[in-house]
């Protein structure tokens, strides 16, 4: 009986957990523009950075030219780097790929997007990183807490989230 209960509990938790999947619909023109990275589980490119802002410019070839600006932890000098963002080869809307170094592309999944494009949550199929970004430098505590709870349900280690801007 104990074994059956354990199996049922595991199955229930598997089926009730939110799936880590990209959004179904993404308007590339609405997504373009400036985003503030408020909280993140950083990539190797983002570790030790703060006040990160990313500008996505949709070009005529259908991909984004991306300009990321940031400060390092111990100084106020502004650094920048250029990259590109592509639609995935299978054409799913929220499944994008970032290219920081040619020819390597990294999965960049939009796992949550506000209807009004006021915030976005970017993740990875293997939960390697997570970004909570907004069109503004701040976000209400309620919105933040709700997003973090959903990310945790999707399997992200939200205890690793760092704040990019002063709370």
N, CA and C of each residue as an Amber inpcrd file, in Angstrom:
protein
   501
   0.8160000  -1.1850000   0.0000000   0.0000000   0.0000000   0.0000000
   0.8700000   1.2650000   0.0000000   1.9590000   1.2420000   0.7720000
   2.8630000   2.3710000   0.8370000   3.4590000   2.6570000  -0.5460000
   3.7990000   1.6180000  -1.2700000   4.3760000   1.7650000  -2.6030000
   3.3750000   2.3950000  -3.5610000   2.1280000   1.9610000  -3.4890000
   1.0900000   2.5020000  -4.3610000   0.8750000   3.9880000  -4.0630000
   0.8320000   4.3470000  -2.8000000   0.6660000   5.7540000  -2.4160000
   1.8430000   6.6000000  -2.9170000   3.0570000   6.0750000  -2.7970000
   4.2310000   6.7890000  -3.2750000   4.1660000   7.0020000  -4.7810000
   3.7960000   5.9640000  -5.5140000   3.6790000   6.0650000  -6.9730000
   2.6160000   7.0930000  -7.3470000   1.4660000   7.0490000  -6.6700000
   0.4030000   8.0000000  -6.9630000   0.8360000   9.4420000  -6.6560000
   1.5500000   9.6250000  -5.5580000   2.0390000  10.9480000  -5.1920000
   3.0080000  11.4770000  -6.2480000   3.9230000  10.6300000  -6.7040000
   4.8820000  11.0380000  -7.7350000   4.1520000  11.3770000  -9.0280000
   3.2130000  10.5290000  -9.4330000   2.4550000  10.7810000 -10.6560000
   1.6390000  12.0680000 -10.5490000   1.0080000  12.2800000  -9.4050000
   0.2100000  13.4870000  -9.2010000   1.0810000  14.7320000  -9.2910000
   2.2470000  14.6940000  -8.6530000   3.1220000  15.8710000  -8.6790000
   3.6700000  16.0980000 -10.0850000   3.8970000  15.0340000 -10.8470000
   4.3740000  15.1730000 -12.2190000   3.3210000  15.8300000 -13.0950000
   2.0920000  15.3780000 -12.9920000   1.0340000  15.9040000 -13.8460000
   0.5160000  17.2650000 -13.3970000   0.6680000  17.5880000 -12.1300000
   0.1650000  18.8730000 -11.6540000   1.1880000  19.9980000 -11.8000000
   2.4570000  19.6410000 -11.9870000   3.4880000  20.6620000 -12.1260000
   3.3300000  21.4060000 -13.4450000   3.6220000  22.6920000 -13.4050000
   3.5940000  23.4830000 -14.6240000   4.7120000  23.0100000 -15.5420000
   4.4470000  23.0410000 -16.8110000   5.4570000  22.6270000 -17.7840000
   6.3420000  23.8100000 -18.1410000   7.6070000  23.5260000 -18.3420000
   8.5700000  24.5290000 -18.7820000   8.5330000  24.5480000 -20.3120000
   7.6250000  25.3270000 -20.8590000   7.4620000  25.3890000 -22.3090000
   7.4080000  26.8420000 -22.7640000   7.7780000  27.0860000 -24.0200000
   7.6750000  28.4430000 -24.5350000   6.2300000  28.8390000 -24.8040000
   5.9840000  30.1440000 -24.8150000   4.6380000  30.6430000 -25.1040000
   4.2720000  30.3020000 -26.5420000   2.9670000  30.2020000 -26.7900000
   2.4830000  29.8540000 -28.1270000   2.5060000  31.0240000 -29.0950000
   2.2800000  32.2160000 -28.5780000   2.1680000  33.3790000 -29.4610000
   3.1540000  34.4580000 -29.0530000   3.8320000  34.9890000 -30.0560000
   4.7830000  36.0710000 -29.8390000   4.7110000  37.0040000 -31.0380000
   4.4170000  38.2610000 -30.7790000   4.4290000  39.2780000 -31.8230000
   5.8340000  39.8790000 -31.8210000   6.6150000  39.5530000 -32.8530000
   8.0110000  39.9860000 -32.8950000   8.1490000  41.5020000 -32.8590000
   7.2200000  42.2210000 -33.4620000   7.2890000  43.6860000 -33.4600000
   7.0140000  44.2460000 -32.0600000   6.0470000  43.6620000 -31.3460000
   5.7500000  44.1240000 -29.9810000   6.8840000  43.7920000 -29.0150000
   7.5640000  42.6620000 -29.2610000   8.6580000  42.2460000 -28.3820000
   9.8800000  43.1580000 -28.5410000  10.0440000  43.7350000 -29.7210000
  11.1760000  44.6210000 -29.9700000  11.1460000  45.7940000 -28.9920000
  12.3070000  46.3630000 -28.7660000  12.4090000  47.5050000 -27.8680000
  13.3170000  47.2010000 -26.6920000  13.1980000  48.0190000 -25.6770000
  14.0780000  47.9430000 -24.5120000  13.4320000  47.1540000 -23.3830000
  14.2220000  46.2610000 -22.8000000  13.8150000  45.4590000 -21.6380000
  14.8590000  45.6350000 -20.5410000  14.3850000  45.7510000 -19.3000000
  15.2530000  45.8100000 -18.1320000  15.2620000  44.4420000 -17.4710000
  16.4430000  43.8820000 -17.3010000  16.5750000  42.5890000 -16.6360000
  16.5540000  42.8310000 -15.1270000  15.4110000  42.5500000 -14.4960000
  15.2480000  42.8650000 -13.0760000  15.8150000  41.7800000 -12.1630000
  15.5800000  40.5200000 -12.5270000  16.0300000  39.3840000 -11.7170000
  16.5310000  38.3150000 -12.6690000  17.5600000  37.5810000 -12.2360000
  18.0670000  36.5380000 -13.1280000  18.7740000  35.4260000 -12.3700000
  18.7410000  34.2710000 -13.0070000  19.6950000  33.1980000 -12.7370000
  20.6400000  33.3300000 -13.9190000  21.7800000  33.9810000 -13.7220000
  22.5870000  34.4280000 -14.8470000  23.2870000  33.3190000 -15.6340000
  23.6000000  33.6650000 -16.8920000  24.4400000  32.8220000 -17.7400000
  25.8920000  33.1950000 -17.4560000  26.8280000  32.5270000 -18.0960000
  28.2430000  32.8870000 -17.9100000  28.5190000  34.3020000 -18.4160000
  27.7260000  34.7760000 -19.3920000  27.9030000  36.1210000 -19.9200000
  27.3970000  37.1880000 -18.9550000  26.4820000  36.8190000 -18.0500000
  25.8130000  37.7960000 -17.1900000  26.3150000  37.8140000 -15.7550000
  27.1040000  36.8290000 -15.3650000  27.5610000  36.7880000 -13.9760000
  28.3840000  38.0160000 -13.6530000  28.1050000  38.6010000 -12.5100000
  28.8470000  39.7730000 -12.0650000  28.3860000  41.0690000 -12.6990000
  27.2250000  41.0460000 -13.3540000  26.7220000  42.2810000 -13.9490000
  25.5250000  42.7930000 -13.1670000  25.2220000  44.0730000 -13.3690000
  24.0670000  44.6910000 -12.7270000  23.5050000  45.7500000 -13.6650000
  22.2820000  46.1660000 -13.3850000  21.6090000  47.1870000 -14.1780000
  21.6770000  46.8690000 -15.6790000  21.3170000  45.6430000 -15.9990000
  21.3780000  45.1740000 -17.3800000  20.1340000  45.5980000 -18.1480000
  20.3750000  46.2050000 -19.2950000  19.3160000  46.6390000 -20.1910000
  19.5980000  46.0450000 -21.5670000  18.5610000  45.5230000 -22.1990000
  18.7310000  44.9140000 -23.5110000  17.7610000  45.5360000 -24.5000000
  18.2880000  45.9210000 -25.6430000  17.4620000  46.5100000 -26.6960000
  17.4340000  45.5400000 -27.8800000  16.2080000  45.1230000 -28.2520000
  15.9930000  44.2090000 -29.3740000  15.4820000  45.0310000 -30.5610000
  16.2140000  44.9870000 -31.6630000  15.8090000  45.6950000 -32.8730000
  15.5570000  44.6550000 -33.9620000  14.3130000  44.5560000 -34.3940000
  13.9370000  43.6060000 -35.4390000  14.4070000  44.1660000 -36.7780000
  15.2110000  43.3850000 -37.4880000  15.7150000  43.8790000 -38.7600000
  14.9380000  43.2830000 -39.9400000  15.2420000  43.7250000 -41.1400000
  14.4980000  43.3000000 -42.3360000  14.6690000  41.8130000 -42.6450000
  15.6930000  41.1730000 -42.0980000  15.9220000  39.7500000 -42.3340000
  15.1510000  38.8600000 -41.3610000  14.3970000  39.4700000 -40.4250000
  13.5360000  38.7050000 -39.5350000  14.1770000  38.2510000 -38.2370000
  15.3820000  38.7100000 -37.9330000  15.9650000  38.4000000 -36.6270000
  16.2730000  39.7060000 -35.9120000  16.5740000  39.5990000 -34.6230000
  16.8620000  40.7850000 -33.8230000  18.3630000  41.0460000 -33.7710000
  18.7200000  42.3150000 -33.9060000  20.0290000  42.7680000 -33.4850000
  19.8480000  43.1510000 -32.0280000  20.7260000  42.6720000 -31.1670000
  20.5550000  42.8560000 -29.7310000  21.7440000  43.6350000 -29.1650000
  21.4390000  44.6960000 -28.4380000  22.4620000  45.4670000 -27.7410000
  22.1800000  45.3710000 -26.2500000  23.1300000  44.8210000 -25.5260000
  23.0100000  44.6760000 -24.0780000  23.9980000  45.6230000 -23.4170000
  23.4950000  46.4310000 -22.4870000  24.3710000  47.3030000 -21.7060000
  24.2370000  46.9090000 -20.2360000  25.3290000  47.0780000 -19.4980000
  25.3460000  46.6650000 -18.0930000  26.5110000  47.3300000 -17.3760000
  26.4420000  47.2480000 -16.0700000  27.5530000  47.6790000 -15.2240000
  28.0730000  46.4570000 -14.4930000  29.3530000  46.4890000 -14.1570000
  29.9260000  45.4230000 -13.3400000  29.6840000  45.7640000 -11.8760000
  29.8070000  44.7620000 -11.0340000  29.4490000  44.9400000  -9.6260000
  30.1900000  46.0700000  -8.9210000  31.4650000  46.2620000  -9.2140000
  32.2610000  47.1940000  -8.4160000  32.5670000  48.5230000  -9.0670000
  31.9090000  48.8400000 -10.2060000  32.1460000  50.1600000 -10.7860000
  30.9270000  50.6230000 -11.5750000  30.9300000  51.8890000 -11.9510000
  29.7850000  52.4760000 -12.6440000  30.0090000  52.6450000 -14.1430000
  31.1060000  52.1100000 -14.6510000  31.3470000  52.1810000 -16.0920000
  30.2960000  51.3220000 -16.8110000  29.7830000  51.8290000 -17.9370000
  28.7860000  51.0890000 -18.7070000  29.4960000  50.2790000 -19.7880000
  29.2280000  48.9960000 -19.7900000  29.7840000  48.0660000 -20.7790000
  28.6680000  47.6810000 -21.7460000  29.0430000  47.1970000 -22.9120000
  28.0230000  46.7460000 -23.8550000  28.5450000  45.5710000 -24.6610000
  27.5850000  44.8190000 -25.2090000  27.9180000  43.7300000 -26.1250000
  26.7680000  43.5630000 -27.1150000  27.1280000  43.1520000 -28.3010000
  26.1560000  42.9190000 -29.3510000  25.9560000  41.4250000 -29.5400000
  24.7330000  41.0560000 -29.8590000  24.4280000  39.6680000 -30.1750000
  23.2580000  39.6540000 -31.1440000  22.7910000  38.4690000 -31.4510000
  21.6450000  38.3180000 -32.3510000  20.6590000  37.3560000 -31.7210000
  19.3960000  37.5040000 -32.1280000  18.3320000  36.6210000 -31.6460000
  17.5450000  36.1620000 -32.8620000  17.3680000  34.8230000 -32.9620000
  16.7030000  34.2250000 -34.1080000  15.4700000  33.4550000 -33.6790000
  14.4880000  33.3810000 -34.5750000  13.3740000  32.4540000 -34.3650000
  13.9460000  31.0540000 -34.4460000  13.3630000  30.1180000 -33.7310000
  13.8590000  28.7470000 -33.7810000  13.6140000  28.1640000 -35.1650000
  14.3850000  27.1620000 -35.5000000  14.2730000  26.5610000 -36.8210000
  12.9440000  25.8510000 -37.0400000  12.3070000  25.3790000 -35.9480000
  11.0190000  24.6940000 -36.1300000   9.8480000  25.6810000 -36.1210000
  10.1460000  26.9690000 -35.9420000   9.1350000  28.0010000 -36.1110000
   8.2080000  28.2440000 -34.9440000   8.4400000  27.6260000 -33.7940000
   7.5800000  27.8880000 -32.6400000   7.8110000  29.3120000 -32.1600000
   6.7290000  29.9920000 -31.8280000   6.7960000  31.4210000 -31.5320000
   7.7040000  31.8100000 -30.3790000   7.5290000  31.2170000 -29.2060000
   8.2990000  31.6180000 -28.0370000   9.6440000  30.9420000 -27.9310000
   9.9890000  30.1390000 -28.9140000  11.2670000  29.4300000 -28.9270000
  12.2410000  30.2030000 -29.7990000  13.1170000  30.9550000 -29.1660000
  14.1090000  31.7350000 -29.8830000  15.4870000  31.1610000 -29.5990000
  16.4700000  31.6560000 -30.3270000  17.8510000  31.2590000 -30.0910000
  18.7220000  32.4990000 -30.0890000  19.5670000  32.6210000 -29.0760000
  20.4950000  33.7350000 -28.9530000  21.8510000  33.3150000 -29.5000000
  22.5070000  34.2610000 -30.1490000  23.8480000  33.9920000 -30.6780000
  24.7860000  35.0800000 -30.1800000  25.6260000  34.7060000 -29.2080000
  26.5960000  35.6390000 -28.6470000  27.9230000  35.5340000 -29.3900000
  28.2320000  34.3070000 -29.8160000  29.4610000  34.0150000 -30.5490000
  29.0840000  33.1630000 -31.7470000  29.4480000  33.6220000 -32.9420000
  29.1460000  32.8630000 -34.1570000  29.9720000  31.5920000 -34.1730000
  29.4580000  30.4530000 -34.5220000  28.1250000  30.1030000 -35.0010000
  27.2390000  29.4770000 -33.9160000  27.6160000  29.6350000 -32.6600000
  26.9260000  28.9550000 -31.5620000  25.6260000  29.6790000 -31.2170000
  24.5470000  28.9170000 -31.1460000  23.2470000  29.4610000 -30.7420000
  22.7920000  28.7640000 -29.4690000  22.1640000  29.5440000 -28.5860000
  21.6940000  29.0490000 -27.2920000  20.1710000  29.1870000 -27.2470000
  19.4950000  28.1520000 -26.7540000  18.0400000  28.2310000 -26.6190000
  17.6600000  29.3630000 -25.6830000  16.6680000  30.1180000 -26.0840000
  16.1770000  31.2880000 -25.3660000  14.6600000  31.1980000 -25.4540000
  14.0530000  30.6280000 -24.4170000  12.6150000  30.3880000 -24.4310000
  11.8750000  31.4740000 -23.6820000  10.8950000  32.0610000 -24.3300000
   9.9920000  32.9720000 -23.6480000   8.9240000  32.0900000 -23.0130000
   9.0160000  31.9210000 -21.6850000   8.1180000  30.9910000 -20.9950000
   6.9010000  31.6860000 -20.3990000   6.9560000  33.0080000 -20.3520000
   5.8030000  33.7740000 -19.8670000   5.9080000  35.1820000 -20.4330000
   4.7600000  35.7280000 -20.8390000   4.7370000  37.0500000 -21.4370000
   3.4160000  37.7150000 -21.0790000   3.5100000  38.9060000 -20.4980000
   2.2890000  39.6460000 -20.1570000   1.5290000  39.9820000 -21.4350000
   0.2120000  39.9740000 -21.3600000  -0.6200000  40.2820000 -22.5260000
  -0.2680000  41.6300000 -23.1400000   0.1070000  42.5920000 -22.2960000
   0.4450000  43.9240000 -22.7820000   1.9520000  44.1110000 -23.0200000
   2.7060000  43.0080000 -22.9550000   4.1590000  43.0190000 -23.1750000
   4.8770000  43.9170000 -22.1690000   4.3380000  44.0240000 -20.9570000
   4.9640000  44.8330000 -19.9140000   6.0590000  44.0560000 -19.1770000
   5.9780000  42.7370000 -19.1800000   7.0510000  41.9090000 -18.6220000
   7.1530000  40.6160000 -19.4120000   8.3150000  40.0160000 -19.2990000
   8.5820000  38.7440000 -19.9670000   9.4540000  37.9040000 -19.0390000
   9.2820000  36.5880000 -19.1210000  10.1350000  35.6650000 -18.3890000
  10.8130000  34.7740000 -19.4230000  12.1350000  34.7890000 -19.4070000
  12.9240000  34.0230000 -20.3680000  13.6080000  32.8850000 -19.6280000
  13.4790000  31.6910000 -20.1780000  14.0950000  30.5260000 -19.5670000
  14.8190000  29.6760000 -20.5860000  15.1240000  28.4710000 -20.1710000
  15.8860000  27.5270000 -20.9880000  15.2530000  26.1510000 -20.8240000
  15.2560000  25.3240000 -21.8730000  14.6300000  24.0070000 -21.7620000
  15.2140000  23.1480000 -20.6350000  16.4800000  23.3600000 -20.3010000
  17.1250000  22.5930000 -19.2270000  17.2660000  23.4020000 -17.9370000
  16.5030000  24.4850000 -17.8240000  16.4880000  25.3270000 -16.6180000
  17.8550000  25.9390000 -16.2980000  18.7030000  26.1390000 -17.3030000
  20.0650000  26.6360000 -17.0730000  20.1030000  28.0960000 -16.6520000
  19.1490000  28.8960000 -17.0850000  19.1020000  30.3100000 -16.7100000
  17.6610000  30.7650000 -16.6910000  17.4620000  31.9320000 -16.1220000
  16.1250000  32.5100000 -16.0140000  16.2800000  34.0240000 -15.9310000
  15.4540000  34.7510000 -16.6800000  15.4580000  36.2140000 -16.6430000
  14.0290000  36.6990000 -16.4830000  13.8130000  37.5780000 -15.5420000
  12.5390000  38.2650000 -15.3820000  12.8080000  39.7000000 -15.8150000
  12.1990000  40.0770000 -16.9360000  12.4730000  41.3860000 -17.5190000
  11.1930000  42.2000000 -17.6160000  11.3700000  43.5080000 -17.6060000
  10.2350000  44.4230000 -17.6360000  10.5560000  45.5950000 -18.5550000
   9.5160000  46.2660000 -18.9860000   9.7130000  47.4950000 -19.7690000
  10.1120000  48.6490000 -18.8550000   9.9760000  48.4590000 -17.5400000
  10.3310000  49.4650000 -16.5380000  11.4250000  48.9170000 -15.6240000
  12.0750000  49.8050000 -14.9060000  13.1420000  49.3870000 -13.9920000
  12.6180000  48.8260000 -12.6810000  11.3100000  48.8130000 -12.5010000
  10.7240000  48.2740000 -11.2830000   9.5530000  47.3650000 -11.6280000
   9.1680000  46.5760000 -10.6540000   8.0320000  45.6650000 -10.7860000
   7.4000000  45.5520000  -9.4060000   6.0880000  45.4750000  -9.3570000
   5.4310000  45.3550000  -8.0560000   5.8400000  44.0500000  -7.3820000
   5.8720000  44.0750000  -6.0720000   6.2350000  42.8800000  -5.3030000
   5.2620000  41.7440000  -5.5980000   3.9810000  42.0710000  -5.7250000
   2.9560000  41.0650000  -6.0000000   3.2270000  40.3650000  -7.3360000
   3.4980000  41.1420000  -8.3870000   3.7960000  40.5610000  -9.6970000
   5.0600000  39.7140000  -9.6260000   6.0920000  40.2470000  -8.9810000
   7.3460000  39.5080000  -8.8220000   7.1130000  38.1730000  -8.1210000
   6.4230000  38.2130000  -6.9880000   6.1960000  36.9920000  -6.2070000
   5.3890000  35.9640000  -6.9890000   4.3960000  36.4100000  -7.7490000
   3.5870000  35.4910000  -8.5520000   4.4200000  34.8500000  -9.6600000
   5.2680000  35.6430000 -10.3190000   6.1370000  35.1070000 -11.3680000
   7.1000000  34.0930000 -10.7880000   7.7200000  34.4330000  -9.6730000
   8.6930000  33.5350000  -9.0390000   8.0220000  32.2160000  -8.6480000
   6.8100000  32.2700000  -8.1220000   6.0890000  31.0430000  -7.7500000
   5.8320000  30.1770000  -8.9870000   5.4530000  30.7940000 -10.0980000
   5.2200000  30.0210000 -11.3310000   6.5200000  29.4250000 -11.8640000
   7.6170000  30.1690000 -11.7660000   8.9160000  29.6590000 -12.2200000
   9.3680000  28.4810000 -11.3590000   9.1310000  28.5800000 -10.0740000
   9.4700000  27.4730000  -9.1700000   8.6670000  26.2330000  -9.5450000
   7.3790000  26.4150000  -9.8500000   6.5270000  25.2880000 -10.2490000
   6.9970000  24.6740000 -11.5680000   7.6890000  25.4600000 -12.3880000
   8.2130000  24.9540000 -13.6620000   9.5660000  24.2810000 -13.4980000
  10.0950000  24.2970000 -12.2750000  11.3420000  23.5840000 -12.0020000
  12.5910000  24.4380000 -11.9230000  12.4550000  25.7480000 -11.9360000
  13.6290000  26.6130000 -11.8320000  14.0580000  26.7570000 -10.3800000
  15.3650000  26.8440000 -10.1420000  15.9040000  27.0330000  -8.7940000
  15.8470000  28.5260000  -8.4510000  14.6700000  28.9720000  -8.0670000
  14.4470000  30.3970000  -7.8480000  15.2760000  30.9660000  -6.6930000
  15.8130000  30.1110000  -5.8530000  16.6860000  30.6020000  -4.7730000
  17.9770000  31.1950000  -5.3490000  18.2820000  30.9060000  -6.6060000
  19.4740000  31.4320000  -7.2640000  19.2310000  32.7740000  -7.9590000
  17.9880000  33.2710000  -7.9370000  17.6880000  34.5470000  -8.5740000
  18.4480000  35.6840000  -7.9000000  19.0200000  36.5530000  -8.7100000
  19.6980000  37.7380000  -8.1980000  18.9780000  38.9690000  -8.7180000
  19.0110000  40.0280000  -7.9570000  18.3810000  41.2860000  -8.3520000
  19.3910000  42.1060000  -9.1430000  18.9700000  42.6280000 -10.2790000
  19.8420000  43.4170000 -11.1450000  19.7620000  44.9150000 -10.8270000
  18.6290000  45.3610000 -10.3730000  18.4110000  46.7580000 -10.0310000
  18.0960000  46.8290000  -8.5490000  18.2940000  47.9710000  -7.9440000
  17.9880000  48.1160000  -6.5170000  16.5100000  47.9430000  -6.2910000
  16.1620000  47.1210000  -5.3020000  14.7450000  46.8830000  -4.9470000
  14.1660000  48.0300000  -4.1780000
